[in-house]
Amino acid sequence: MFGNPVKWLFFILTSYLALNVVVSMNTLLTRKTYIVQMDRSAKPEYFTSHLEWYSSKVQSVLSEPQEEGDADEEDRIIYSYETAFHGVAAKLNEEEAARLEEADGVVAIFPETKYQLHTTRSPMFLRLEPEDSTSVWSEKLADHDVIVGVLDTGIWPESESFNDTGMTAVPVHWKGICETGRAFQKHHCNRKIVGARVFYRGYEAATGKINEQNEYKSPRDQDGHGTHTAATVAGSPVRGANLLGYAYGTARGMAPGARIAAYKVCWSGGCFSSDILSAVDRAVADGVNVLSISLGGGVSSYYRDSLSIAAFGAMEMGVFVSCSAGNGGPSPASLTNVSPWITTVGASSMDRDFPATAMIGTGRTIPGVSLYRGQRILSTRKQYPLVYMGSNSSSPDPSSLCLEGTLNPRVVSGKIVICDRGITPRVQKGQVAKEAGAVGMILSNTAANGEELVADSHLLPAVAVGEKEGKLIKTYALTSQNATATLAFLGTRLGIKPSPVVAAFSSRGPNFLTLEILKPDVIAPGVNILAAWTGDLGPSSLPTDHRRVKFNILSGTSMSCPHVSGIAALLKARHPEWSPAAIKSALMTTAYVHDNTHNPLKDASATTPSIPYDHGAGHINPMKALDPGDLNYPAISVVFPDDTSIKVLTLHRTVTNVGLPTSKYHAVISPFKGATVKVEPEILKFTMKNQKLSYKIIFTTRTRQTIPEFGGLVWKDGAHKVRSPVVITWLTPLT
């Protein structure tokens, strides 16, 4: 029927190769956004501006237009960068990008990168709540001159957290503006929100035009994330703040007297590097003192990471930059934002919890957490049928995960359903169960989550439980013919011990780009944080959630980052002369590594002591950071190479005295199994303020260890304890 098979085979192969050629050509000619870093000093004198020079470079590599009216170089350039970074973002095909990278004056070219968001009690937990007017943290006029730039999803200006009552006039050095757009006008800025801008050209180049009917193409925040982070940084005090009655109290930011500048860089489809870079560049030119960036992408070399390069430029201009570490924990080496000039922030718990219980038919009460507050309440005097759709208690499957369309209403209607965590959002599982007719849900952690519990504002009665207890409940449901349970919700509880605890989701080190640079830098509250919320979305962020709240409780390193940003703003207000490095040093050298039971900080993923790859220098301690004693690069990480003949390594440090003019510090170093560590000199004697003294640390291998060793170096003067984490790593010899 097909005639000569050889002829048909030749025809198929020829067609296939032709198709591949067409696809390859289309790939080469498809335009994408590239960030072009330029050597600013290389501009020839005959160009009147750097932008004119950049444009000429782009124009010189453009392919011939295919038709008349095709895009010219003005259309190709979507951003120019002039302050923290130098260059442009341009739409180029692969051939054009390759040609441009070879041109004189071009330092590097980076393809567009997509970033993701790292989604009242914390001030008191951090001892920031002023008890009287003499508190060192009580508001002073100096606070009002510090401006924090928040790169996020925008801001909801009507929130009480952004009330500017009592604030002084906007600082004269501020050059920012209030951009207008749908549902956002100039009057939405005030003496608290001093600036608001939007950045979407990179996003639109990658995904198409923003649908302005579904999304605000303005600084207004419909996601909620940006409003929450901005309020955590510098929200004004709001009494009676709560989420559905939970966490009732006064909500305030870390630096309530500081100003906020909102830079909207994230949209419904993500956040793109060209937009982020433009926001950093613009924020530095506007005059921000601190940048808070609760988002991240993949990890690439420092010189190939546009955000890293821009953050370096911001740091050189005196701007402190803090970024979230990521929510990839407890997997090792899951960090993002690892550049040494960025303060990388992991997440920890506080001493506040939202307990709930699941009482099963055996009479056992299982502890858990929940933020459920709805009209449907399960009676604690009654037991309800309990069902688990999985086949065993250890291996989740689509039904056990309560994925959309997997629950049979005839099986689950009128029952409490056990759902495993994973794949879909936690609250969405409850919505699936609710739609199938379930009266409640028990959300069970799996091995990936361990025993860490995160509270959610569920849409039906629901309790989250740990992995071990979850297995127990699932086994009971699978082996008992008439399994039953009921759920109870116990409100808000304070004074939880131990705390803080490193959050299981908080991304971990080591920093594989540079083992000698210890990351994260510090941890800060990031679990169950109450802060302001958008008026456009319910607390669960689900479209089916029609509840509207003024405050929401969220967890993530996105929440811990603005805590550090706000503390940095306070330190900048109290010490205007301090550089970003000085602020970072103060935060790290005063961080603590013991919880409120006086035991080493624990790791929620394992209930064992955490290590510097989990908590960095430790948990922030703002009161101590105000008066740190000495300033220096605080983390000490030494790496012995695989050459076993190298047995001695020496590190050098220089410290600056910011304490009393005359002071004497003694060195105390932890013991290590694999090496002896000697500090020279062992005593530092300062005779004046801002005096610099140097010391060296000599590491001598005694017995090479197969895993890193952790300890610390503490300088003591009787009043201060200046602590640096110490990590020693031995690389495995090559065989």
CSV table of N, CA and C in Angstrom, one decimal, residues 275 374 391 423 732:
chain,number,residue,atom,x,y,z
A,275,ASP,N,12.9,43.1,35.5
A,275,ASP,CA,12.0,44.0,36.3
A,275,ASP,C,12.6,44.2,37.7
A,374,GLY,N,-14.9,29.1,61.5
A,374,GLY,CA,-16.1,29.2,60.6
A,374,GLY,C,-17.4,28.9,61.3
A,391,SER,N,-3.7,3.9,50.3
A,391,SER,CA,-3.6,2.5,50.4
A,391,SER,C,-2.8,2.0,51.6
A,423,ILE,N,2.2,18.5,47.0
A,423,ILE,CA,1.8,18.9,45.6
A,423,ILE,C,0.9,20.1,45.5
A,732,THR,N,37.2,15.7,50.6
A,732,THR,CA,37.7,14.3,50.4
A,732,THR,C,38.8,14.2,49.4
